[in-house]
PDB file of C-alpha atoms and ligand atoms in Angstrom:
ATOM      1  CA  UNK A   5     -48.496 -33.387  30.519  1.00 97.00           C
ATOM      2  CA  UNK A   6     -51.296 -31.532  28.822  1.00 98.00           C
ATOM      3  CA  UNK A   7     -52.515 -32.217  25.910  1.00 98.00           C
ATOM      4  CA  UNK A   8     -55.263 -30.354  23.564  1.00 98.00           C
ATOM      5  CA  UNK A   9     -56.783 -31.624  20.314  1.00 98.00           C
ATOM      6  CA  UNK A  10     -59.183 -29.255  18.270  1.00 99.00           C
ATOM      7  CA  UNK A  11     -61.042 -31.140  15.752  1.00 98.00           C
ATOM      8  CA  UNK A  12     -64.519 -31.128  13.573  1.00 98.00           C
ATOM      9  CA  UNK A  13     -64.418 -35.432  14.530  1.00 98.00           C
ATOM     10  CA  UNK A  14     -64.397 -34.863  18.281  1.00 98.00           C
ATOM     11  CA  UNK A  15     -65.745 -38.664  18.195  1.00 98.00           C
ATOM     12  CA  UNK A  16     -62.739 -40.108  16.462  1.00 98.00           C
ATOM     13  CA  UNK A  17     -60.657 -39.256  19.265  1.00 98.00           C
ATOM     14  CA  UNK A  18     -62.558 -41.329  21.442  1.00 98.00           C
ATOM     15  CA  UNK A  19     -59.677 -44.354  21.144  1.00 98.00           C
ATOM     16  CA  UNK A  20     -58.117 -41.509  23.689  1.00 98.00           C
ATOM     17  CA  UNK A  21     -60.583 -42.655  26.838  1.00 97.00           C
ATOM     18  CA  UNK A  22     -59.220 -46.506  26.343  1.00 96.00           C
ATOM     19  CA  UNK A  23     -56.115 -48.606  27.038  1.00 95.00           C
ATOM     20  CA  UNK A  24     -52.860 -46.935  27.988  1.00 95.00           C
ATOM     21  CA  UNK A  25     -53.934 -43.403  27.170  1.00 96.00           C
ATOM     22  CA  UNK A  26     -57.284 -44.057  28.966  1.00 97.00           C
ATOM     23  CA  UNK A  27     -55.456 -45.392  32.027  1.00 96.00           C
ATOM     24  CA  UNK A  28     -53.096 -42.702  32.025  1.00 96.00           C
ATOM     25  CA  UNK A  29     -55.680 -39.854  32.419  1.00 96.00           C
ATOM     26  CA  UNK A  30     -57.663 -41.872  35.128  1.00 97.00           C
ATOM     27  CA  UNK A  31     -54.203 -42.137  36.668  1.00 96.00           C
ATOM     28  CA  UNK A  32     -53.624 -37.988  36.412  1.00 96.00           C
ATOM     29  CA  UNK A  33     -50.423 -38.145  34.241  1.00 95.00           C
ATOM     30  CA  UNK A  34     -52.067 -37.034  31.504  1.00 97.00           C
ATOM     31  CA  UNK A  35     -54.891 -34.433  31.037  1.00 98.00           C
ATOM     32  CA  UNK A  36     -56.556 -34.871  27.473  1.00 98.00           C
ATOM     33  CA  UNK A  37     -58.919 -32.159  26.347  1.00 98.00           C
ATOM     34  CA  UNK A  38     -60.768 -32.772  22.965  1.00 98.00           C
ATOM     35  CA  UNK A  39     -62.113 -29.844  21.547  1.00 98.00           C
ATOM     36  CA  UNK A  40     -64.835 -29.546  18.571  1.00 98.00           C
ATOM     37  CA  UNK A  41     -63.594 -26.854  16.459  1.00 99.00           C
ATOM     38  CA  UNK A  42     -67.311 -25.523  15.285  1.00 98.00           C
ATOM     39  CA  UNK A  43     -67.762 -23.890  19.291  1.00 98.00           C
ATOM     40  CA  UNK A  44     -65.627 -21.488  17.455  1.00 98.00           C
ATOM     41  CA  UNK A  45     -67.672 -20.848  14.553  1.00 98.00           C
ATOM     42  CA  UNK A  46     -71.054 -18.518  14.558  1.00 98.00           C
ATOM     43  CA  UNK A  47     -72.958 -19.047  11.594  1.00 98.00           C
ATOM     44  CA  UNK A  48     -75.778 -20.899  11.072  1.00 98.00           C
ATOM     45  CA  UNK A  49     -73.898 -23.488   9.269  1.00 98.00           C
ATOM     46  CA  UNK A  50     -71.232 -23.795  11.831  1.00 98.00           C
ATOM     47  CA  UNK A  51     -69.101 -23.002   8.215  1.00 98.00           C
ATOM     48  CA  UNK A  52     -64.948 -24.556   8.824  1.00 98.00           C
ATOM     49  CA  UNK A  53     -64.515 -24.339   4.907  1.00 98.00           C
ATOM     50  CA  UNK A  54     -64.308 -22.185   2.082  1.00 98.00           C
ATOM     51  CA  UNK A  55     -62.721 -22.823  -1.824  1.00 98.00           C
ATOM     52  CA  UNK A  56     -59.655 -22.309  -2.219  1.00 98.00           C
ATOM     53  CA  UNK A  57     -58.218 -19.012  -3.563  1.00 98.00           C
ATOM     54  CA  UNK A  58     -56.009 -20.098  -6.510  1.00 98.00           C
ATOM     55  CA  UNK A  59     -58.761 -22.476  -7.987  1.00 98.00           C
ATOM     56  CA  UNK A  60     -57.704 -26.154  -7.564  1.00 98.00           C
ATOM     57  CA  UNK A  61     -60.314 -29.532  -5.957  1.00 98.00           C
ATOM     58  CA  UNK A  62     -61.674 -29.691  -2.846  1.00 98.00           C
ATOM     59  CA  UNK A  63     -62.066 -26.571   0.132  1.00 98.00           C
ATOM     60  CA  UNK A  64     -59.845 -25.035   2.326  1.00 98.00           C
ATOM     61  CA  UNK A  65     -60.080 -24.941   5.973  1.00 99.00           C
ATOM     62  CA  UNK A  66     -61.163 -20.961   6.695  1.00 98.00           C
ATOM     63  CA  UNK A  67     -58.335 -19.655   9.711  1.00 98.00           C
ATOM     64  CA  UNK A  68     -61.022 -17.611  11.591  1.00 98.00           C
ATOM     65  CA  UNK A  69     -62.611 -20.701  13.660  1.00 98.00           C
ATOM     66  CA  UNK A  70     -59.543 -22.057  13.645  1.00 98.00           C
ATOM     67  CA  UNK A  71     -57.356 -18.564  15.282  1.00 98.00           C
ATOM     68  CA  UNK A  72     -60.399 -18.169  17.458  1.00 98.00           C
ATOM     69  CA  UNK A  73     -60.079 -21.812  18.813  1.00 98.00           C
ATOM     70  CA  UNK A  74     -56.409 -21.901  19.319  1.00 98.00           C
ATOM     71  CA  UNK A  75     -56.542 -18.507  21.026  1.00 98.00           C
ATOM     72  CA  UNK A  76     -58.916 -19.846  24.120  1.00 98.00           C
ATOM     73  CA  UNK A  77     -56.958 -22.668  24.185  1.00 98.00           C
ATOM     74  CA  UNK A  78     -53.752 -21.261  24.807  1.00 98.00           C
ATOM     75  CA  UNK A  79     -55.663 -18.009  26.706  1.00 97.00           C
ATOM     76  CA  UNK A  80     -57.211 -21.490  29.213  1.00 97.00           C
ATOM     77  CA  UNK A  81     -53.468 -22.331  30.017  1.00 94.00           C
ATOM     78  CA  UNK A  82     -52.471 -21.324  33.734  1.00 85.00           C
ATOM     79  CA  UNK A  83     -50.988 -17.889  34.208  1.00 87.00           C
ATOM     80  CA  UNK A  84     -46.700 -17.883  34.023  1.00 85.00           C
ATOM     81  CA  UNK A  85     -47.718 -21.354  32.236  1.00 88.00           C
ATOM     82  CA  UNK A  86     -45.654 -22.607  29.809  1.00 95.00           C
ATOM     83  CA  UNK A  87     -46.548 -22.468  26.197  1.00 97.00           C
ATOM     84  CA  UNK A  88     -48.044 -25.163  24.033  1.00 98.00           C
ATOM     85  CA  UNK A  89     -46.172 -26.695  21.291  1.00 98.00           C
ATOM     86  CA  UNK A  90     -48.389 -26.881  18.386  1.00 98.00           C
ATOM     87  CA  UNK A  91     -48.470 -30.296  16.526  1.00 99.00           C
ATOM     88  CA  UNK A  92     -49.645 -29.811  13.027  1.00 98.00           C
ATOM     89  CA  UNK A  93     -50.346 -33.502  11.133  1.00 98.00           C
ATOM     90  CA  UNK A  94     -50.097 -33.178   7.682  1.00 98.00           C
ATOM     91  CA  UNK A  95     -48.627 -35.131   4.600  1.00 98.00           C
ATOM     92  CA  UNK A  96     -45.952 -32.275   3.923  1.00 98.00           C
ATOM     93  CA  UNK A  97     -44.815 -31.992   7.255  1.00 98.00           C
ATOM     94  CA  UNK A  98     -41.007 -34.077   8.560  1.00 98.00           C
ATOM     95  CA  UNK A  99     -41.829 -37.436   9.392  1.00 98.00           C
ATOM     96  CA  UNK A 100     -42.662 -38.477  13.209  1.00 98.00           C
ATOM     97  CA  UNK A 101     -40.092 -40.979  14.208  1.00 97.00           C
ATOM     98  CA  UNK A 102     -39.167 -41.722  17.538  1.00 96.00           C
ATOM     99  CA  UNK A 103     -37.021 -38.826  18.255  1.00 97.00           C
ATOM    100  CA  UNK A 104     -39.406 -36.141  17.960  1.00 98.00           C
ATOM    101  CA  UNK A 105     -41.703 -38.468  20.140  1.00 98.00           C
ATOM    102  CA  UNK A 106     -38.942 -38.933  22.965  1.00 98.00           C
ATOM    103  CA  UNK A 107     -38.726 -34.762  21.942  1.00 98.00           C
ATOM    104  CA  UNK A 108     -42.481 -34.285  22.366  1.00 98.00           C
ATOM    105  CA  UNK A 109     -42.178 -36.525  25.648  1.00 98.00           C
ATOM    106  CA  UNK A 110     -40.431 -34.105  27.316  1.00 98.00           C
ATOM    107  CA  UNK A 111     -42.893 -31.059  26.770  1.00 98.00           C
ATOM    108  CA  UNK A 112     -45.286 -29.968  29.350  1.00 97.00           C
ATOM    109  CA  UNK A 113     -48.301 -29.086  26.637  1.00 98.00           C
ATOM    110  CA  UNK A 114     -48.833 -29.664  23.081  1.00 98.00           C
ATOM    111  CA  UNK A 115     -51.897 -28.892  20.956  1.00 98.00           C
ATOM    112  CA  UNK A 116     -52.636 -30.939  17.809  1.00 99.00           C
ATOM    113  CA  UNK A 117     -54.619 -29.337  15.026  1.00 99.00           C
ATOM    114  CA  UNK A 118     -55.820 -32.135  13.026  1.00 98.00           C
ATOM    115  CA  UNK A 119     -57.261 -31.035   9.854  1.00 98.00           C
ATOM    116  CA  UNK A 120     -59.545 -31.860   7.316  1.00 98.00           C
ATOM    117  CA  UNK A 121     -60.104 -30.934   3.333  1.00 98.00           C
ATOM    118  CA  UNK A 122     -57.451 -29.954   1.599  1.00 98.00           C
ATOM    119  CA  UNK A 123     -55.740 -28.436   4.930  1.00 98.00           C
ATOM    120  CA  UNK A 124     -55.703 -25.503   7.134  1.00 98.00           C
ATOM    121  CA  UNK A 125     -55.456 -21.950   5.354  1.00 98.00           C
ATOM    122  CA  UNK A 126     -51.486 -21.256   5.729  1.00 98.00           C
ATOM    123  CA  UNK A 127     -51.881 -18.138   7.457  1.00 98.00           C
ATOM    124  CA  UNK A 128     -53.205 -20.097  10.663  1.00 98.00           C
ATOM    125  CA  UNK A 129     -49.887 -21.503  10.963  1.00 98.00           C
ATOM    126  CA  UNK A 130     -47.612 -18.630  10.185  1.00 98.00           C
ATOM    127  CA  UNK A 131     -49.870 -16.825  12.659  1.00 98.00           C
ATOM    128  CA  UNK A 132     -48.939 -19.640  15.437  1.00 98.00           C
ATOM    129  CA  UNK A 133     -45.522 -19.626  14.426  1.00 98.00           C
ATOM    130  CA  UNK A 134     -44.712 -16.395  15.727  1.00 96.00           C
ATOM    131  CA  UNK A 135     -45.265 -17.000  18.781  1.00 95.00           C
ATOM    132  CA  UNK A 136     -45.287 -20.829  19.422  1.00 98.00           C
ATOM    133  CA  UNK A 137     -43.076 -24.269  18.301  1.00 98.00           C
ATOM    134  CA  UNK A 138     -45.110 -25.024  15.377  1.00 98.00           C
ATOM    135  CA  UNK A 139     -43.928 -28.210  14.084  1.00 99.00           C
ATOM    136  CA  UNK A 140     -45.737 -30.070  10.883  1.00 98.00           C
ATOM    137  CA  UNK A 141     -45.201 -33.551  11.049  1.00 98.00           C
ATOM    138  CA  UNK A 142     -46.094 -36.335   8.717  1.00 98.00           C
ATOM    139  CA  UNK A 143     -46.767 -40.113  10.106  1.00 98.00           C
ATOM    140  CA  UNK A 144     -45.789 -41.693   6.769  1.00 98.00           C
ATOM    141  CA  UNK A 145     -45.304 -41.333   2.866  1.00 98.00           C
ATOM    142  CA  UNK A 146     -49.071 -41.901   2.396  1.00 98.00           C
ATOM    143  CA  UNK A 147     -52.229 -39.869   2.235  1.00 95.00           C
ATOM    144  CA  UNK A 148     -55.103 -39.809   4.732  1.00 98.00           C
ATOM    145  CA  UNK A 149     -58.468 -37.692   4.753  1.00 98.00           C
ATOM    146  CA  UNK A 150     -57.680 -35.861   8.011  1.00 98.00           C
ATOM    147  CA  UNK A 151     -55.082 -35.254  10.656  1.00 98.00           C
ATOM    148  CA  UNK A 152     -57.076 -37.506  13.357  1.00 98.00           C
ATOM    149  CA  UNK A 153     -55.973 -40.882  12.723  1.00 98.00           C
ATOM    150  CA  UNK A 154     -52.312 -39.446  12.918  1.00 98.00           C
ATOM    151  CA  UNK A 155     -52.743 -37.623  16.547  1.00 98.00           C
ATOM    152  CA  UNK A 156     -53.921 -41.016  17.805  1.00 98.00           C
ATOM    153  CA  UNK A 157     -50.709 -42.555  16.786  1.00 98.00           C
ATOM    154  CA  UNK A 158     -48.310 -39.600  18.104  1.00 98.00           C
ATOM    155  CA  UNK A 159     -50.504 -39.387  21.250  1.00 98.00           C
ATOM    156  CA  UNK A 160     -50.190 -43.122  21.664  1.00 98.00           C
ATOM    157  CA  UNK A 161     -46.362 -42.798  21.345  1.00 98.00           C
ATOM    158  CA  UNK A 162     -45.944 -40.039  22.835  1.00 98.00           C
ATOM    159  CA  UNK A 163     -47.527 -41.478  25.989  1.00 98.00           C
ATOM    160  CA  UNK A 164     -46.144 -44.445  26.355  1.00 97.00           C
ATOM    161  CA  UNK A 165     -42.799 -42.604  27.092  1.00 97.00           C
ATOM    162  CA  UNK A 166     -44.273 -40.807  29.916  1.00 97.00           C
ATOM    163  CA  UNK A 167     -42.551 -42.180  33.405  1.00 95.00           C
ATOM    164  CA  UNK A 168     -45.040 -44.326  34.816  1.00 93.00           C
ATOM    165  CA  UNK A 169     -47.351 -44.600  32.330  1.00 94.00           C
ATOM    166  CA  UNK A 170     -45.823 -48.053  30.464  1.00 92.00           C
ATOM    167  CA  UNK A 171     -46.361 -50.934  33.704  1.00 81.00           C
ATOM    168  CA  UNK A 172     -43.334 -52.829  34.787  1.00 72.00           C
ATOM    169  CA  UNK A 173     -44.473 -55.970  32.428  1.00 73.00           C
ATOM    170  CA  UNK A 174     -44.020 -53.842  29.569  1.00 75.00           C
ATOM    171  CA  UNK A 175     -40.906 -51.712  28.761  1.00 72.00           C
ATOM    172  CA  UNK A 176     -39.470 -49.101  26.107  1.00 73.00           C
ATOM    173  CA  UNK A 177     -36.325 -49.902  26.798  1.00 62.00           C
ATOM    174  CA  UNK A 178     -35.589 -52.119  23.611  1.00 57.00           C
ATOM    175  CA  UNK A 179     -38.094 -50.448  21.571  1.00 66.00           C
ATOM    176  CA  UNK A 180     -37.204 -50.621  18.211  1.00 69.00           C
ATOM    177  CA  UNK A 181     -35.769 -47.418  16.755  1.00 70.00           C
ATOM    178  CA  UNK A 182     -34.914 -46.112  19.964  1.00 60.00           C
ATOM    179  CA  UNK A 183     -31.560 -45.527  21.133  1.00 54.00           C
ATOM    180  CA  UNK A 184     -29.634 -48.249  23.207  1.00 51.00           C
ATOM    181  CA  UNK A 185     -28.979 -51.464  23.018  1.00 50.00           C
ATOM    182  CA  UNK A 186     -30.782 -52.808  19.933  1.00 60.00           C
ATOM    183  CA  UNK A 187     -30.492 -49.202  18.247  1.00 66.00           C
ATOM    184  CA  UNK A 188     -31.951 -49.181  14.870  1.00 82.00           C
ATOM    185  CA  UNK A 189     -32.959 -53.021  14.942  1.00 95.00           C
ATOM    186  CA  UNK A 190     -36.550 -54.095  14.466  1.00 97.00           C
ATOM    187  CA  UNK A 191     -37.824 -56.243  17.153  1.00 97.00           C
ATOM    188  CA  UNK A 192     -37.083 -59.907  16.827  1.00 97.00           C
ATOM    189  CA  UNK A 193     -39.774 -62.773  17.130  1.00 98.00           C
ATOM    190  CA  UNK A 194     -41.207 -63.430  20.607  1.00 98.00           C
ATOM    191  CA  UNK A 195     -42.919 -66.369  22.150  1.00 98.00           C
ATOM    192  CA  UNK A 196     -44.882 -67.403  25.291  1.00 98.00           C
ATOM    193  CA  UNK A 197     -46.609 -70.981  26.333  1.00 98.00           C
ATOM    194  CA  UNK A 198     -47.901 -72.951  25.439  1.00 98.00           C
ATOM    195  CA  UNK A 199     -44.389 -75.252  24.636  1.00 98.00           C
ATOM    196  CA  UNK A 200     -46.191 -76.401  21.494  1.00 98.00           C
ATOM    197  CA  UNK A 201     -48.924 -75.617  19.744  1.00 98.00           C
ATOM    198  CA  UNK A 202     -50.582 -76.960  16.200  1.00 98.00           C
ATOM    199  CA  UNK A 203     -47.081 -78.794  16.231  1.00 98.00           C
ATOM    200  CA  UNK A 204     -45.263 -76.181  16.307  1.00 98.00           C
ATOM    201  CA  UNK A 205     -42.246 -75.758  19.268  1.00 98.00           C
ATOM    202  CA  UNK A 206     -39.886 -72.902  20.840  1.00 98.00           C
ATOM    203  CA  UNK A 207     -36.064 -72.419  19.643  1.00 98.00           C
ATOM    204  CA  UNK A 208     -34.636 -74.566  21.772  1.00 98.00           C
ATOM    205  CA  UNK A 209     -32.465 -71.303  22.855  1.00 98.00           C
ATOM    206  CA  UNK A 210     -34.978 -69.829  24.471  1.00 98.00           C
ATOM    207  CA  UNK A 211     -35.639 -72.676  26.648  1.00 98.00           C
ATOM    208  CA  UNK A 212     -31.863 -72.963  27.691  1.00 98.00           C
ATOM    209  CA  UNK A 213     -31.806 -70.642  30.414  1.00 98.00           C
ATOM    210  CA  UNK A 214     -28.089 -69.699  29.219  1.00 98.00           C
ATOM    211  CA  UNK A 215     -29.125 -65.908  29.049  1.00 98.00           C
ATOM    212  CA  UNK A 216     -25.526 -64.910  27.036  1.00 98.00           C
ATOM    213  CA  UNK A 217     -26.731 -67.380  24.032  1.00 98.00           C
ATOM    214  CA  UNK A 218     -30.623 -65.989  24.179  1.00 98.00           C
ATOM    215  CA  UNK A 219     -29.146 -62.301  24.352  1.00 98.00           C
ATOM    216  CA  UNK A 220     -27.190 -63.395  20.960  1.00 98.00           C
ATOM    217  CA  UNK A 221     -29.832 -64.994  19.184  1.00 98.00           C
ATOM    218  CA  UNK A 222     -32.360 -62.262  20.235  1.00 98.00           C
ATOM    219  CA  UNK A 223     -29.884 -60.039  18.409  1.00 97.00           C
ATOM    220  CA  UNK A 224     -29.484 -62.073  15.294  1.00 98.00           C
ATOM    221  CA  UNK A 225     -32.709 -62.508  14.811  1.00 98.00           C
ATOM    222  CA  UNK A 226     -33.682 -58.897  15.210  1.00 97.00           C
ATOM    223  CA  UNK A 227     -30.572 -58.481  12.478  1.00 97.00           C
ATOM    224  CA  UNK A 228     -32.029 -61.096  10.112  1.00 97.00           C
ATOM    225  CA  UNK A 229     -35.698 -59.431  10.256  1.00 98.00           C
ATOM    226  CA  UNK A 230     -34.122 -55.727   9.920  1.00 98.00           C
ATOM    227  CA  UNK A 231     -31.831 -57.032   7.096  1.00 97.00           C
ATOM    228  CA  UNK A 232     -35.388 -58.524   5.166  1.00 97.00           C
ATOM    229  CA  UNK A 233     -37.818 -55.439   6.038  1.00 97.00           C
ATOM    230  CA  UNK A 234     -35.877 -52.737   6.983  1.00 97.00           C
ATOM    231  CA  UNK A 235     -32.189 -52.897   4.748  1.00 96.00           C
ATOM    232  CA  UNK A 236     -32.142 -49.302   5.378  1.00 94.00           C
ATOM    233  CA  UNK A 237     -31.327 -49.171   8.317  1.00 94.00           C
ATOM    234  CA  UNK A 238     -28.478 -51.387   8.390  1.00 90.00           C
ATOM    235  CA  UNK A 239     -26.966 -48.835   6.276  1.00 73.00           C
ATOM    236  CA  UNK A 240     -27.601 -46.566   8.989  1.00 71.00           C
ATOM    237  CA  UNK A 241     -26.529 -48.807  12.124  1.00 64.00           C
ATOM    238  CA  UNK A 242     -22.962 -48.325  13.552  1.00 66.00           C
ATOM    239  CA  UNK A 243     -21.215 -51.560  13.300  1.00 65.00           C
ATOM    240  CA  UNK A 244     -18.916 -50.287  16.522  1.00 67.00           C
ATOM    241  CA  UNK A 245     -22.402 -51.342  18.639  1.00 62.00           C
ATOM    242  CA  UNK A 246     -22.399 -54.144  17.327  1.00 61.00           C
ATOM    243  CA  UNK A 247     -19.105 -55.062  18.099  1.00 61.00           C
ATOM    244  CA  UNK A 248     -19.836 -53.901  21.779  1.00 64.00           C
ATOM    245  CA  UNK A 249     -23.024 -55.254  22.159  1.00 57.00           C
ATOM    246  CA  UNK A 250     -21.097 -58.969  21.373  1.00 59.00           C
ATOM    247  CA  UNK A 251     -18.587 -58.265  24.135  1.00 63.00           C
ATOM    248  CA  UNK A 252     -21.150 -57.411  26.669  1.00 60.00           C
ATOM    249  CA  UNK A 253     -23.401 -60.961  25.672  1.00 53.00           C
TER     250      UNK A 253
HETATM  251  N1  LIG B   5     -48.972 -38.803   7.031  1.00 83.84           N
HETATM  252  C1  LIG B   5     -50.163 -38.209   6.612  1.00 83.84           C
HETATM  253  C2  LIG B   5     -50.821 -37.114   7.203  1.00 83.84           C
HETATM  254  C3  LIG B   5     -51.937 -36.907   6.455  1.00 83.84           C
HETATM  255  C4  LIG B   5     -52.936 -35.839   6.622  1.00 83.84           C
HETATM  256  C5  LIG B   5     -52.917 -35.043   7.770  1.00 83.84           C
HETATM  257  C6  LIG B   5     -53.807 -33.994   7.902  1.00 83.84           C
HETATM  258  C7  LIG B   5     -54.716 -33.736   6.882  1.00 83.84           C
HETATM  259  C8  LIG B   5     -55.697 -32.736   6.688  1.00 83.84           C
HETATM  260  C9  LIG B   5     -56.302 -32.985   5.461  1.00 83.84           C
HETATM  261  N2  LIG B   5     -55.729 -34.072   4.907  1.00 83.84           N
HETATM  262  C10 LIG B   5     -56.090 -34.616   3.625  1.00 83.84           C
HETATM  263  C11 LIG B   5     -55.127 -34.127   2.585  1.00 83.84           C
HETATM  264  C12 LIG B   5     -55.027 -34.813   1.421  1.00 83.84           C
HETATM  265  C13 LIG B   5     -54.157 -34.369   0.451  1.00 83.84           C
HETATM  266  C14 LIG B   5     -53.396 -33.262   0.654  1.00 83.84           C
HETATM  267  C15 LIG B   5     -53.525 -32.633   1.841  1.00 83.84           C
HETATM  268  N3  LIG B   5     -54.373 -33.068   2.827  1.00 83.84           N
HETATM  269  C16 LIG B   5     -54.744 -34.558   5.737  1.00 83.84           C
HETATM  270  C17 LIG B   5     -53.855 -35.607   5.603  1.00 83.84           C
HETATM  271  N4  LIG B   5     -51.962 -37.817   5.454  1.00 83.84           N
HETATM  272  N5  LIG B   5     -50.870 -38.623   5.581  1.00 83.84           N
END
């Protein structure tokens, strides 16, 4: 997978060279290319921003830098390559769950336009959108100053779900919120050694070795922390998996 970011925080994409995404480009599965969106701009300011037409606070982002950027990116992409799908992060956009990251997953290139200000003038993305997937998506019902922080997260996600790129001691198989066999549960509590520490032991369950009763209580206990946090979506589970999940522990 390839995957473009044009920003005016190149730097703040740096989390992108460490950990799992870091290991993933060394590794080739992933080729990350971080672009700073004032290369596009040829004033002596290296201007991104202009007031917005309407009146209203703050500035607008202007679309010139931004349709000149986005054109050499997509113009860089091999010939009879596929193209991009263009991942817009914004407050007002649908909300990134898992699904659209399994979704994104599966693409061979996306491009994330993370803005700043008050947003990107509109006609950027209408532009796009005749032409490419343009997909606004929002990380959460709360409001950042930019769109980096949220391409970190769906580039972290994203990546994980790439084959390969999660190492056989870790898996996404249970993941909460993905489909399967805890579907829609939040991940119960886990514990490693030591057997006790500051006086404190391990459910005696999990030290039985009788992997039908751990399977249960894993369950239950992902139930009873969904049930305080998350009630939602035990209005949303199907009870029929439940039932089968209990025949197969
Ligand atoms: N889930 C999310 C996503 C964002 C986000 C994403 C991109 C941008 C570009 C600018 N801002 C600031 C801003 C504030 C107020 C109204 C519009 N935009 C962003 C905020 N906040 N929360």
């Amino acid at each position: 997978m390839r995957i473009d970011v044009v920003t005016i925080f190149p730097e703040y994409l740096e989390p992108l060279n460490v950990s799992l995404v870091g290991k993933a480009r060394a590794r080739g599965q992933l080729d990350v290319r971080v672009h700073d969106l004032r290369e596009w701009t040829h004033d002596k300011h290296n201007t991104v921003d202009d007031t917005p037409y309407g009146g209203g606070p703050g500035m607008v982002m202007k679309p010139e830098p931004w349709g000149e950027a986005l054109d050499a990116v997509i113009e860089s992409g091999a010939q009879g390559e596929e193209l991009p799908v263009l991942v817009v992060p914004t407050p007002s956009g649908r909300p990134f769950t898992q699904e659209l990251a399994v979704e994104l997953s599966e693409k061979p290139w996306l491009v994330f336009t993370p803005a700043r200000y008050e947003g990107i003038d509109r006609r950027v993305i209408e532009e796009y959108g005749d032409r490419l997937d343009v997909r606004e998506v929002s990380i959460g019902d709360y409001v950042l100053a930019g769109g980096e922080a949220p391409v970190l997260v769906m580039v972290e996600a994203v990546a994980r779900l790439l084959p390969g790129v999660l190492g056989n001691a870790e898996s996404h198989r249970d993941d909460s919120f993905a489909p399967g066999a805890m579907a829609d549960l939040l991940e119960g509590p886990v514990y490693t050694k030591p057997p006790e520490w500051r006086g404190r032991g391990i459910p005696d369950v999990l030290l039985s070795g009788h992997h039908g009763k751990i399977a249960r209580w894993r369950r239950d206990e992902a139930f009873r922390r969904t049930v305080h946090n998350r009630p939602d979506l035990i209005e949303r589970a199907d009870p029929a998996a439940f039932d089968k999940k209990d025949r197969e522990i």
